[in-house]
Coordinates of C-alpha atoms in Angstrom, one line a residue:
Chain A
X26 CA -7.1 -14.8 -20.4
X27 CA -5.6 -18.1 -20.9
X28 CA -1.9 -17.0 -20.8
X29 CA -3.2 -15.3 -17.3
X30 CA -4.8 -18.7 -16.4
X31 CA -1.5 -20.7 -17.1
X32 CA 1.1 -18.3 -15.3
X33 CA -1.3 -18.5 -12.2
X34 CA -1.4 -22.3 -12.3
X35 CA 2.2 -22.2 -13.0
X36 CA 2.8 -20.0 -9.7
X37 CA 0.5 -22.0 -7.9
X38 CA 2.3 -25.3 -8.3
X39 CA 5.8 -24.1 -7.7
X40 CA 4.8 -21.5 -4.6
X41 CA 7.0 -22.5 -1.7
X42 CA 6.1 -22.4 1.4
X43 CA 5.4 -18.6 1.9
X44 CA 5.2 -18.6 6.1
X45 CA 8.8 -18.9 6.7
X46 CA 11.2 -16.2 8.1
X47 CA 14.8 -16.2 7.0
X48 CA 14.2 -19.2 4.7
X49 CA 16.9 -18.0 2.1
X50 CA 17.8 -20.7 0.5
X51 CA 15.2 -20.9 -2.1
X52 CA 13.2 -18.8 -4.9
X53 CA 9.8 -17.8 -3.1
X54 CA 7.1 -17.2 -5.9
X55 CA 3.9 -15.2 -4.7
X56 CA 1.7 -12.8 -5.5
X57 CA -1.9 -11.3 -5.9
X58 CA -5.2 -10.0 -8.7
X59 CA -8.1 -8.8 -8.5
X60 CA -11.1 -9.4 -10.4
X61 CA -14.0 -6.7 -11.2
X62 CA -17.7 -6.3 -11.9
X63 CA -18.6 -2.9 -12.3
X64 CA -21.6 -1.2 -13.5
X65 CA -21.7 2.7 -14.4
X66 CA -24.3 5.1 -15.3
X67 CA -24.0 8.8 -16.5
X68 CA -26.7 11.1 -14.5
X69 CA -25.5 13.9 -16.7
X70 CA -22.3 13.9 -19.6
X71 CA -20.6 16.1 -21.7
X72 CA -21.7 16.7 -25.2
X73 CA -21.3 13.2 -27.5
X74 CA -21.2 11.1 -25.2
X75 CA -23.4 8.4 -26.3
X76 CA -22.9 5.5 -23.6
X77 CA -25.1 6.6 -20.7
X78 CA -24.4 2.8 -18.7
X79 CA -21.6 0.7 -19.0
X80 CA -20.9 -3.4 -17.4
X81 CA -17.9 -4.4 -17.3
X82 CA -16.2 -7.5 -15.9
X83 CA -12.1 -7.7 -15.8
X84 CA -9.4 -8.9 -14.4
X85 CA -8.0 -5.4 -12.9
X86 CA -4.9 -6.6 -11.9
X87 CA -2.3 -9.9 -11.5
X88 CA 0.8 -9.2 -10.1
X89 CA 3.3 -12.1 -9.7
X90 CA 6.5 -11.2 -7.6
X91 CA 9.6 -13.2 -7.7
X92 CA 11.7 -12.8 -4.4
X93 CA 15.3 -14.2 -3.1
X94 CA 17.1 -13.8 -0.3
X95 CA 20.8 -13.5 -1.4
X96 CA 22.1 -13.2 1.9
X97 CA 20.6 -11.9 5.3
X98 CA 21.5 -8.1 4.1
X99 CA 21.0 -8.8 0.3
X100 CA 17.6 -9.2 -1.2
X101 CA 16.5 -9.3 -4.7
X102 CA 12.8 -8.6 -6.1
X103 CA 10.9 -8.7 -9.0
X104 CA 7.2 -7.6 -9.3
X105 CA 5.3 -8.2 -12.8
X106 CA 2.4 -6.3 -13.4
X107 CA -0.4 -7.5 -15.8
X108 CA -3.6 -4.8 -16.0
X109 CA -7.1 -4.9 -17.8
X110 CA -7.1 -8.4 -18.8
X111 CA -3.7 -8.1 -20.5
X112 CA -3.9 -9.7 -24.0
X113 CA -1.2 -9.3 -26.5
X114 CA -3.4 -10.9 -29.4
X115 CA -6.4 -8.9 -28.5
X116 CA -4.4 -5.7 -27.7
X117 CA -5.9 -5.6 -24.1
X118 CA -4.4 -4.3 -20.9
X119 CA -0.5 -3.8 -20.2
X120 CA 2.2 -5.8 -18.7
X121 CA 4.7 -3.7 -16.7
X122 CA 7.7 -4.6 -15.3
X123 CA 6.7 -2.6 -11.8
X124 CA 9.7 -3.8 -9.7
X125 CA 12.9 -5.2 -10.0
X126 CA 15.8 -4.5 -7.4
X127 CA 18.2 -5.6 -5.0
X128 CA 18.2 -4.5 -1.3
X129 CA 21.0 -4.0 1.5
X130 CA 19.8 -4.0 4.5
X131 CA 22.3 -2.8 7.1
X132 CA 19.8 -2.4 10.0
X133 CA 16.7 -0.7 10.7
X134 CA 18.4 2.3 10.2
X135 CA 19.7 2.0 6.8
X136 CA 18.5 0.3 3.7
X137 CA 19.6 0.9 0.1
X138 CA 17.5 0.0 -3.2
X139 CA 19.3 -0.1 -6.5
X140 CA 17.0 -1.5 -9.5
X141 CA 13.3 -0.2 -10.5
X142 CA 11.8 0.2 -7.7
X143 CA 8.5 2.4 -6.9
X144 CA 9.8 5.3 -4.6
X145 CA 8.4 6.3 -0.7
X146 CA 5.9 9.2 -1.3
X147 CA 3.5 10.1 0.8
X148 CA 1.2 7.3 2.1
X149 CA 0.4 4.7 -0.5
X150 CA 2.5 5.5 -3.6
X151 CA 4.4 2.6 -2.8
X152 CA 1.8 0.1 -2.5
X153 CA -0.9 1.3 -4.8
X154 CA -0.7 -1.4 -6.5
X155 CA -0.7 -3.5 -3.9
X156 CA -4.8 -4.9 -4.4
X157 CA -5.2 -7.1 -1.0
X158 CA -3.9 -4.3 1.4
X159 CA -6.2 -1.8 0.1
X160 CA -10.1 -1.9 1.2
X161 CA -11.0 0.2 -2.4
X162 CA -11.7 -1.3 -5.3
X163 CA -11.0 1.9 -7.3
X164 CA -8.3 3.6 -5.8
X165 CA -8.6 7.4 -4.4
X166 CA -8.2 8.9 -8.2
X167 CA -4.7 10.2 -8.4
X168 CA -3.4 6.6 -7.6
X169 CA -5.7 4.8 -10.0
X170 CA -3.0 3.1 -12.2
X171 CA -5.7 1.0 -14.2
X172 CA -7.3 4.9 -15.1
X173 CA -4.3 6.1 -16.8
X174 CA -5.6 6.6 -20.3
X175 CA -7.5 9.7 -18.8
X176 CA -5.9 10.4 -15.5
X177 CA -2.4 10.9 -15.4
X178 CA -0.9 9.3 -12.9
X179 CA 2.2 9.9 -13.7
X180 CA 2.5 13.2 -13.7
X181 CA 1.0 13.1 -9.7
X182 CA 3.4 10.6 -8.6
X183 CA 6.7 9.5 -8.8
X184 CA 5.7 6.0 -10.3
X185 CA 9.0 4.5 -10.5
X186 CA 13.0 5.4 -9.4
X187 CA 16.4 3.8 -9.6
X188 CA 18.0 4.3 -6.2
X189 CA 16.6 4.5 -2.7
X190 CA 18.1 5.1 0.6
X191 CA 15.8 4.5 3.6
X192 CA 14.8 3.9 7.3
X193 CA 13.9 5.0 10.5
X194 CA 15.3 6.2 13.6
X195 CA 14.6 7.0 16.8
X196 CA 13.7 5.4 20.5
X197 CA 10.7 3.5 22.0
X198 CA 7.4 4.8 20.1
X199 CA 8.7 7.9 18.6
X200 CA 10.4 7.2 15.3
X201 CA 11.4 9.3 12.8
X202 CA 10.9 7.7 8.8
X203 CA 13.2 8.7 5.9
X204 CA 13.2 8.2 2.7
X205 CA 15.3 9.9 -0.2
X206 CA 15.3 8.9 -4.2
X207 CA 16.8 9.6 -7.2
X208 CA 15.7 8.2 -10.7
X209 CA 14.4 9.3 -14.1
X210 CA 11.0 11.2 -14.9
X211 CA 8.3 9.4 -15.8
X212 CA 7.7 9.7 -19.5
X213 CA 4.2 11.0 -20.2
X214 CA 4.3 10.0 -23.7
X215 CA 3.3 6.5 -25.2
X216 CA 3.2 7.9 -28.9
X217 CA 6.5 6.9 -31.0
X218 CA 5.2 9.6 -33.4
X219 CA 5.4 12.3 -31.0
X220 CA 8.7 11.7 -29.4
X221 CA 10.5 9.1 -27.2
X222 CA 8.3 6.6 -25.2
X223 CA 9.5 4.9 -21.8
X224 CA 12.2 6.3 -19.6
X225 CA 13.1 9.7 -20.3
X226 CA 16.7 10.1 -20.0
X227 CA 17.0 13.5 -22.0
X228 CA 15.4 15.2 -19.1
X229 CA 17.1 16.3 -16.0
X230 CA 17.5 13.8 -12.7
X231 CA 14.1 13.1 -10.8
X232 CA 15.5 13.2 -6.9
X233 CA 12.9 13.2 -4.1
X234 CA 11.9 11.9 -0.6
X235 CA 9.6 11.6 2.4
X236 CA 10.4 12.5 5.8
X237 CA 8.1 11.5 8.7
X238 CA 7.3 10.8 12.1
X239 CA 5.7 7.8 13.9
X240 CA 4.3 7.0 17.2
X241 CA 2.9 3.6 17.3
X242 CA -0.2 4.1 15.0
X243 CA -0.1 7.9 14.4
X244 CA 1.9 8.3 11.3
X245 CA 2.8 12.0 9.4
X246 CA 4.6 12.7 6.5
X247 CA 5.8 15.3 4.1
X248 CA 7.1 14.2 0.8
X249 CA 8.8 16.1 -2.4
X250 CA 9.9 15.7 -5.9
X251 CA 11.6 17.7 -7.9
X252 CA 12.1 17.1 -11.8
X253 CA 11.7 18.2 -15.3
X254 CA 9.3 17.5 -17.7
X255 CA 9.6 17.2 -21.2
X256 CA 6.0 17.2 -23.1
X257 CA 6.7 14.9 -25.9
X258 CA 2.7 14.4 -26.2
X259 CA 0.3 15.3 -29.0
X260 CA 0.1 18.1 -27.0
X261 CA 3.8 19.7 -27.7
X262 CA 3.2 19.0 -31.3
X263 CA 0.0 21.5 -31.4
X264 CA 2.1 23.9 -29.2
X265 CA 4.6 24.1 -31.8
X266 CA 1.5 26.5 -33.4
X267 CA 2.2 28.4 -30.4
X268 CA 6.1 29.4 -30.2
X269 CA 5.8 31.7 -26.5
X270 CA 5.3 27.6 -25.2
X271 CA 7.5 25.0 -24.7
X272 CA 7.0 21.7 -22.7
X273 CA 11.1 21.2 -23.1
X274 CA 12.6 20.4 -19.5
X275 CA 9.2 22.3 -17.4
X276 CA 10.5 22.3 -13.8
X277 CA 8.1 20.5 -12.1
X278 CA 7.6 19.9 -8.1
X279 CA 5.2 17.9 -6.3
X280 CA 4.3 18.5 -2.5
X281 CA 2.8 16.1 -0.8
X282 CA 1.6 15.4 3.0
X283 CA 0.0 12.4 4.4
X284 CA -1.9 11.6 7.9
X285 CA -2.9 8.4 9.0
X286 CA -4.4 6.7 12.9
X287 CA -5.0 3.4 13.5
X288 CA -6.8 1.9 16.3
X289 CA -8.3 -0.9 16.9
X290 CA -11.6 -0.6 15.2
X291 CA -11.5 2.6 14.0
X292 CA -9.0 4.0 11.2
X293 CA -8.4 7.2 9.3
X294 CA -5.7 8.4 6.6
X295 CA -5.6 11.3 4.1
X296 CA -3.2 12.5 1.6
X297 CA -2.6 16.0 -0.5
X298 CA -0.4 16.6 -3.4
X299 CA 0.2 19.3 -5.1
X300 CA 2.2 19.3 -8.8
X301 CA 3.4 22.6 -9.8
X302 CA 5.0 23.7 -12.8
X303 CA 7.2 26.5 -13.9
X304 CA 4.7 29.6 -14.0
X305 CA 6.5 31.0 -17.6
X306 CA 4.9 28.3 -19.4
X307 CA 3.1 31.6 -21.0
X308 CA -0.8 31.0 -21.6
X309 CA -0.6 27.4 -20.8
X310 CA -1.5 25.8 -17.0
X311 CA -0.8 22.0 -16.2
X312 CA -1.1 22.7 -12.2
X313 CA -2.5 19.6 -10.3
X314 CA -3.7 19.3 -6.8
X315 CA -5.4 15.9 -5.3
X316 CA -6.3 15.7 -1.7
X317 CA -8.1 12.4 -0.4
X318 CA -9.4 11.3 2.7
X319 CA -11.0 8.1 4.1
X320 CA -12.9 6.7 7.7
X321 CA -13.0 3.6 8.4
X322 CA -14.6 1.7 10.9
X323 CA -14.1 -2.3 11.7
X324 CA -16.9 -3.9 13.2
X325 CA -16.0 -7.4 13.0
X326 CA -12.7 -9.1 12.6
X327 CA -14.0 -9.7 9.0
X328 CA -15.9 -6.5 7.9
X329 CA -14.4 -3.3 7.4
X330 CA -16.8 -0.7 6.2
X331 CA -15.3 3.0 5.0
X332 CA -16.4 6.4 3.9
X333 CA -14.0 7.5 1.9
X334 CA -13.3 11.7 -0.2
X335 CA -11.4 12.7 -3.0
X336 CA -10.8 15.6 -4.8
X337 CA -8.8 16.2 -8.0
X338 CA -8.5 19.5 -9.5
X339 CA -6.4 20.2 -12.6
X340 CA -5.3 23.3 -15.0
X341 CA -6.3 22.7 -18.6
X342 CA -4.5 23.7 -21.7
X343 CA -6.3 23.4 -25.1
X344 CA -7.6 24.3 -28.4
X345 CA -10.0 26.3 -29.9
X346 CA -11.2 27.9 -32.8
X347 CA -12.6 31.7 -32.4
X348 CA -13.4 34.2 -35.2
X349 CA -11.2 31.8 -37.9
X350 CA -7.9 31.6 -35.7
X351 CA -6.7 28.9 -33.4
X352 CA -6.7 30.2 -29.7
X353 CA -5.3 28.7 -27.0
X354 CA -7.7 28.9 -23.8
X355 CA -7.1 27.7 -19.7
X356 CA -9.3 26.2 -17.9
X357 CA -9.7 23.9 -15.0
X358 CA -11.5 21.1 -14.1
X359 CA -12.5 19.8 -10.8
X360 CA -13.6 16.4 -10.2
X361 CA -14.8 15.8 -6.9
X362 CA -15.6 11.9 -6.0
X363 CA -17.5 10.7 -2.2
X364 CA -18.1 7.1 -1.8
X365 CA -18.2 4.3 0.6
X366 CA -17.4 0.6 0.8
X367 CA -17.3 -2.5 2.4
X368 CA -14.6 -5.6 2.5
X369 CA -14.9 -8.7 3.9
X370 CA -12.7 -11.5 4.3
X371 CA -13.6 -14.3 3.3
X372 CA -10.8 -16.8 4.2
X373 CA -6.9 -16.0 5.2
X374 CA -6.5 -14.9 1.6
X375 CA -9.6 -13.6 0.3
X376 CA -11.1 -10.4 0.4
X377 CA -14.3 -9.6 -1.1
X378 CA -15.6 -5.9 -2.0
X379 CA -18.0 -3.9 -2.6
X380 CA -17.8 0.3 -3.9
X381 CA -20.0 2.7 -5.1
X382 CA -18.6 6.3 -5.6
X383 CA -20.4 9.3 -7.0
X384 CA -18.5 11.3 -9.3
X385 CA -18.9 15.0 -10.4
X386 CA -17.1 16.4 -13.4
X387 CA -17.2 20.7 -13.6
X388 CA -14.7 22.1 -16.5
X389 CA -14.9 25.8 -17.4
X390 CA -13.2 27.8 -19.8
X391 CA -13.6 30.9 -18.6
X392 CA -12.5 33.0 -21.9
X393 CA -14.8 31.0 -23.9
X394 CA -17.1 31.2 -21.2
X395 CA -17.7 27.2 -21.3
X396 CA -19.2 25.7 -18.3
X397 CA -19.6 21.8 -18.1
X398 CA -20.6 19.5 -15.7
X399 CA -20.7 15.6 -15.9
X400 CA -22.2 13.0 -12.9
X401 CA -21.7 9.5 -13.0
X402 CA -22.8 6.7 -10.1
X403 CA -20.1 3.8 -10.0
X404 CA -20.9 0.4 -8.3
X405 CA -18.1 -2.3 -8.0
X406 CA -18.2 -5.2 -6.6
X407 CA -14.3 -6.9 -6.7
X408 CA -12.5 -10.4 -5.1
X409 CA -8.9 -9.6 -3.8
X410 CA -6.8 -13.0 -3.8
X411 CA -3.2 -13.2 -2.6
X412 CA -1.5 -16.3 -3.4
Chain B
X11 CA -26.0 -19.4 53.0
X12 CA -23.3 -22.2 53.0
X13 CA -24.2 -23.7 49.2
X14 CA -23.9 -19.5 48.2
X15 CA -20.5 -19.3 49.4
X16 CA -19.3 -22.5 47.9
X17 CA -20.6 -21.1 44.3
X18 CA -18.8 -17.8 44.7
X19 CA -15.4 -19.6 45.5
X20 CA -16.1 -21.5 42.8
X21 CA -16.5 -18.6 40.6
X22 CA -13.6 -17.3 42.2
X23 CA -11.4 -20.6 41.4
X24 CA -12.5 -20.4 37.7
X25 CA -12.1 -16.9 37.1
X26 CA -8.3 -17.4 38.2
X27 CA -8.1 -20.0 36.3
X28 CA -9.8 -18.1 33.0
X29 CA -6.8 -15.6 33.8
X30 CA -4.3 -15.8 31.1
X31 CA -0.7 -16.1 31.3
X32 CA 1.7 -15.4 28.3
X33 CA 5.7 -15.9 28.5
X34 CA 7.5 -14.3 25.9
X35 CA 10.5 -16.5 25.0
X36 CA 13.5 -17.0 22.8
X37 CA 16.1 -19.4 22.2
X38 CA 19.2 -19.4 24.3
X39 CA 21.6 -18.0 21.6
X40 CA 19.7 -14.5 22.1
X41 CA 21.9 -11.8 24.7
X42 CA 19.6 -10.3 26.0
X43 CA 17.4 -11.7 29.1
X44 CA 14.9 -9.1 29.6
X45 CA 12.5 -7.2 26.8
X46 CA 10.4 -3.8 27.1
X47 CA 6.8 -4.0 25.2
X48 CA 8.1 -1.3 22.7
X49 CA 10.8 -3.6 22.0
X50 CA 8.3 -6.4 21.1
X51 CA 6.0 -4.3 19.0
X52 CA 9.3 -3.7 17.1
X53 CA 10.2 -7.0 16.8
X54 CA 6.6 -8.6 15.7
X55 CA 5.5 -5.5 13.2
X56 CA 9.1 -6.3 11.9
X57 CA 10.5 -2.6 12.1
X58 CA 13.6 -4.3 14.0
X59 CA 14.7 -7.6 12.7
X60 CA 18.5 -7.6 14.8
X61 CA 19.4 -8.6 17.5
X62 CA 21.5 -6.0 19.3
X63 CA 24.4 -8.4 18.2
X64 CA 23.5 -8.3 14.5
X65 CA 21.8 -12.3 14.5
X66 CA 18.6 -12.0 13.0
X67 CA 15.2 -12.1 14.8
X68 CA 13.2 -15.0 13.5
X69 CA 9.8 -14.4 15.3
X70 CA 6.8 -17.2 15.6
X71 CA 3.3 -16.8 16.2
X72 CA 0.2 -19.2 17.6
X73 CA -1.8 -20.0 14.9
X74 CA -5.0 -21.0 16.4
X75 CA -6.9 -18.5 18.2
X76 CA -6.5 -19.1 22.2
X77 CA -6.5 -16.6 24.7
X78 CA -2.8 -16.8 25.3
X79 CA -2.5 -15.6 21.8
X80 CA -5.3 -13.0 22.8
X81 CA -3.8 -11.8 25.6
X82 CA -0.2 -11.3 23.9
X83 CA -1.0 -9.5 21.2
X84 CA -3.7 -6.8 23.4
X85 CA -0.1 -6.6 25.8
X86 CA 1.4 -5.3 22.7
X87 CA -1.6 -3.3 21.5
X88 CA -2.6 -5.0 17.8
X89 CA -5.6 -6.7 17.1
X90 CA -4.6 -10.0 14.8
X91 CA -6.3 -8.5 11.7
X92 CA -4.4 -5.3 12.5
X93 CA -1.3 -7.3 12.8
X94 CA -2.2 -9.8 9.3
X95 CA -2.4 -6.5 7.5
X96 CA 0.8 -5.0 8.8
X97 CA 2.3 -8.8 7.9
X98 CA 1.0 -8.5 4.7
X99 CA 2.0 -5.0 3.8
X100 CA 5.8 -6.0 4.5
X101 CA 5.3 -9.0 2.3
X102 CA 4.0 -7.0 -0.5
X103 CA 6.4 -4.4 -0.3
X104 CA 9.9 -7.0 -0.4
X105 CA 10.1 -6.0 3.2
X106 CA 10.2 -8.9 5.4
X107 CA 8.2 -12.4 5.3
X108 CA 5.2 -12.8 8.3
X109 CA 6.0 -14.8 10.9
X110 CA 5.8 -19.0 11.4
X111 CA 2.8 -19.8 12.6
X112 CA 3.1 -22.5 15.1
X113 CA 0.1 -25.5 15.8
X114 CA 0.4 -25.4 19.9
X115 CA 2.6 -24.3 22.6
X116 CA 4.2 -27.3 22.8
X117 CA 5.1 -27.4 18.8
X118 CA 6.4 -23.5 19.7
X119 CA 8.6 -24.4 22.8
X120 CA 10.3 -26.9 20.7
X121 CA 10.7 -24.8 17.5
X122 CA 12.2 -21.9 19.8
X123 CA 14.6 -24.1 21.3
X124 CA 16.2 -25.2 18.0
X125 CA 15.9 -22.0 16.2
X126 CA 18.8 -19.2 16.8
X127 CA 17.8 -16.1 17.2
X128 CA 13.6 -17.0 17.5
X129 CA 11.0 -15.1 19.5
X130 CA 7.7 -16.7 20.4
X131 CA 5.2 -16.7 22.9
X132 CA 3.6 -19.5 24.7
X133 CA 1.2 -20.6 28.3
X134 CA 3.5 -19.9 31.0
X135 CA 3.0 -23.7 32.5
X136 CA 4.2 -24.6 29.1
X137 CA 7.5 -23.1 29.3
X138 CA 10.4 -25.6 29.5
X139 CA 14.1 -25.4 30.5
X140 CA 15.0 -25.5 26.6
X141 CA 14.3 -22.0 26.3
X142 CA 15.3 -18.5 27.8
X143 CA 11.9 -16.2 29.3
X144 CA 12.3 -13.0 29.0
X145 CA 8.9 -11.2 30.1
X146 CA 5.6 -12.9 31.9
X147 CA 2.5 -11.4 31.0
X148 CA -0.8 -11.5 33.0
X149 CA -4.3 -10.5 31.5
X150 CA -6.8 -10.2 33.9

């Protein structure tokens, strides 16, 4: 926590003026966290589990960004990511480098990325990390980067490419978005014992994009990926047991469509995506599909109040043991998560929050005729703080 | 009777005087002398950030809340928390910086008149001959 402290004191005391158009000639330092109380309880959990309420108080996120304006076309970025009350003595959290590229800007028309930079897809992939612009304090399940030891995020989104081309065209209110990528796929693995960790670069090229229209408020979208995966996990190593499956260069695509009004008081948005994989992955299922969908309603120029849906629903692949031999058996799980919540902000660059979500766990294995079901009730309350 | 009519014109006189009156103007580098509303919405929500001859568009804002500022941004159809979030949002996503935010109309004139390529808004009696109008707008 102390290192945290010291970089935020350190960015306070050099952050230039952050108000100013066009004001290229110097290094502009900002950025953002968010800090957590949370309290959960399990109504009902799966066998073992032996922690029915949990408290927890973190640092979810500090993201400092570094930013330059090279020229008027040319602008550089870098975004560093610190989760979970990052601590490299304690072994807490993770640093990431999230961002770091350089822009042309040719005109509204025509913009070009090159660098790490998180790609277009449907509506918030890009800034899901992005704490102050978000009302939630959890984030709708898929895009819940602080999460990722049990839900893969990854393997929903396209977390991060190397080269972007984007814009918009089109005349008075109608415009029409694009937005095409091309990069490497995201490496499930963090296990040096099961394979390579990080980028992947023995799988094929990750290319992908979103295409959209606009009028004023009313925004649509459809978005794509299509890539490879390569399963170096624990998982591929127990597969080896099984030589009909390989996780070796999967095609995968994801589908994805997004919604969203705006009005004055009263705003809605919702997202699907669908991951598919090659169906000869014989036995074996890793098909995703995550829909969300939120209300909200502004009742004051400081309180924003939303109801807010998602729905995640997964293929599973495992083991068991029947009769003496190792079987592999499919299932699915669907977790299905309502909730509501309320922001307020305090001051230009404060928002408080406050979430509760209900969450409801069924897996089934149909072969082994296993049928589980797991509740929990989550209550957060968070402070957003851009600086 | 007579005392009745003298309060109504004075309600009359006020509520004319309540009405308020936005110009939109820019510095006299700009080439263009006339702007549609769809044009502005591009211009303050950042989606355009050239001028039609390439010069960038450096746009300012009223920081305190008046009902000039009121009235310009219902003309455009954002609410200021709509329009801080939208801000934001380009911020945090590399895309552009929010606006200046100016004290008064005065400070704006004068920061429009020396600034190539600026977009503001002001009270229309507080327009001066520094500075090009390109649109009036009325709120009733």
């Amino acid at each position: 926590m102390n290192k945290i402290h010291a970089i935020l004191i350190l960015s306070l005391i050099s952050t230039p003026k952050l108000f100013a158009q066009h004001d290229n000639s110097s290094l502009k330092i900002f950025g953002y966290f968010q800090s957590l109380a949370s309290y959960e309880t399990a109504l009902n959990t799966f066998q073992g589990n032996d922690q029915p309420t949990k408290t927890s108080f973190s640092l979810q996120q500090l993201n400092i960004f570094f930013q330059k304006d090279i020229t008027d076309k040319w602008r550089a970025l870098v975004n560093v990511e610190f989760v979970n009350n990052f601590s490299s003595s304690r072994k807490w959290g993770s640093v990431d480098l999230d961002e770091a590229w350089i822009r042309y800007r040719a005109n509204a028309y025509f913009n070009l990325k090159l660098g790490l930079l998180v790609p277009v897809f449907n509506n918030l992939n890009e800034i899901k990390n992005k704490t102050p612009l978000l009302p939630y304090i959890i984030r709708p399940i898929a895009y819940e980067t602080s999460f990722e030891n049990f839900i893969p995020v990854d393997e929903f989104l396209p977390s991060s490419t190397f080269v972007q081309i984007y814009g918009f065209l089109g005349v008075d209110k109608l415009k029409f978005d694009y937005a095409f990528f091309a990069g490497n796929t995201s490496n499930i693995n963090t296990n040096p014992e099961f394979g390579q960790t990080g980028v992947d670069t023995t799988a094929a090229l990750l290319f992908g994009g979103r295409v959209g229209l606009r009028a004023n408020e009313l925004k649509f979208g459809i978005s794509f990926t299509k890539d490879n995966l390569n399963g170096n996990s624990e998982l591929q190593r127990e597969l080896a047991l099984f030589p009909s499956i390989s996780l070796h260069e999967v095609p995968r695509i994801r589908l994805g469509s997004d919604l969203s009004y705006y009005t004055d008081k009263f705003s809605f948005e919702s997202e699907i995506i669908r991951v598919a994989y090659d169906d000869d992955i014989n036995g074996a299922g890793f098909n995703k599909y995550f829909y969300y969908t939120t209300f909200g309603y502004r009742f004051h120029e400081r309180f924003f109040a939303y109801f807010t849906y998602w729905n995640l629903f997964s293929d599973l692949t495992d083991f068991a043991i029947n009769e003496n031999q190792l079987i592999l058996t499919k299932g699915e799980s669907d977790m299905r998560i309502p909730g509501f919540g309320l922001t307020y902000n305090l001051n230009e660059r404060t928002v408080l929050k406050a979430q509760f979500a209900t969450i409801a766990i069924d897996t089934k294995i149909k072969s082994l005729g296993i049928s589980q079901e797991a509740n929990f009730n989550y209550y957060a309350l968070a402070a957003s703080v851009y600086f | 009777m007579k005392n009745i009519l003298f309060l109504l014109f004075l309600i009359l006189i006020l509520q004319s005087g309540l009405k308020a009156q936005v110009a939109v103007i820019v510095n006299k580098s700009v080439p263009q002398d006339t702007i549609k509303k769809t044009e502005l919405l591009d211009f303050f929500t950042g989606d355009i950030k050239e001028w039609p001859d390439g010069k960038p568009v450096i746009v300012k804002e009223l920081k305190a809340k008046s009902k000039v500022r009121e009235a310009f941004y219902d003309y455009i159809g954002k609410n200021p928390s709509r329009m801080k979030s939208i801000w934001l949002k380009k911020m945090l996503s590399g895309e552009g910086d929010p606006p200046e935010s100016i004290t008064d109309d005065t400070a704006m004139v004068k920061k429009i008149e020396t600034t190539p390529g600026a977009i503001g808004f002001v009270a229309k009696d507080k327009v001066s001959d520094g500075v090009k109008v390109l649109l009036f707008i009325q709120k009733d």
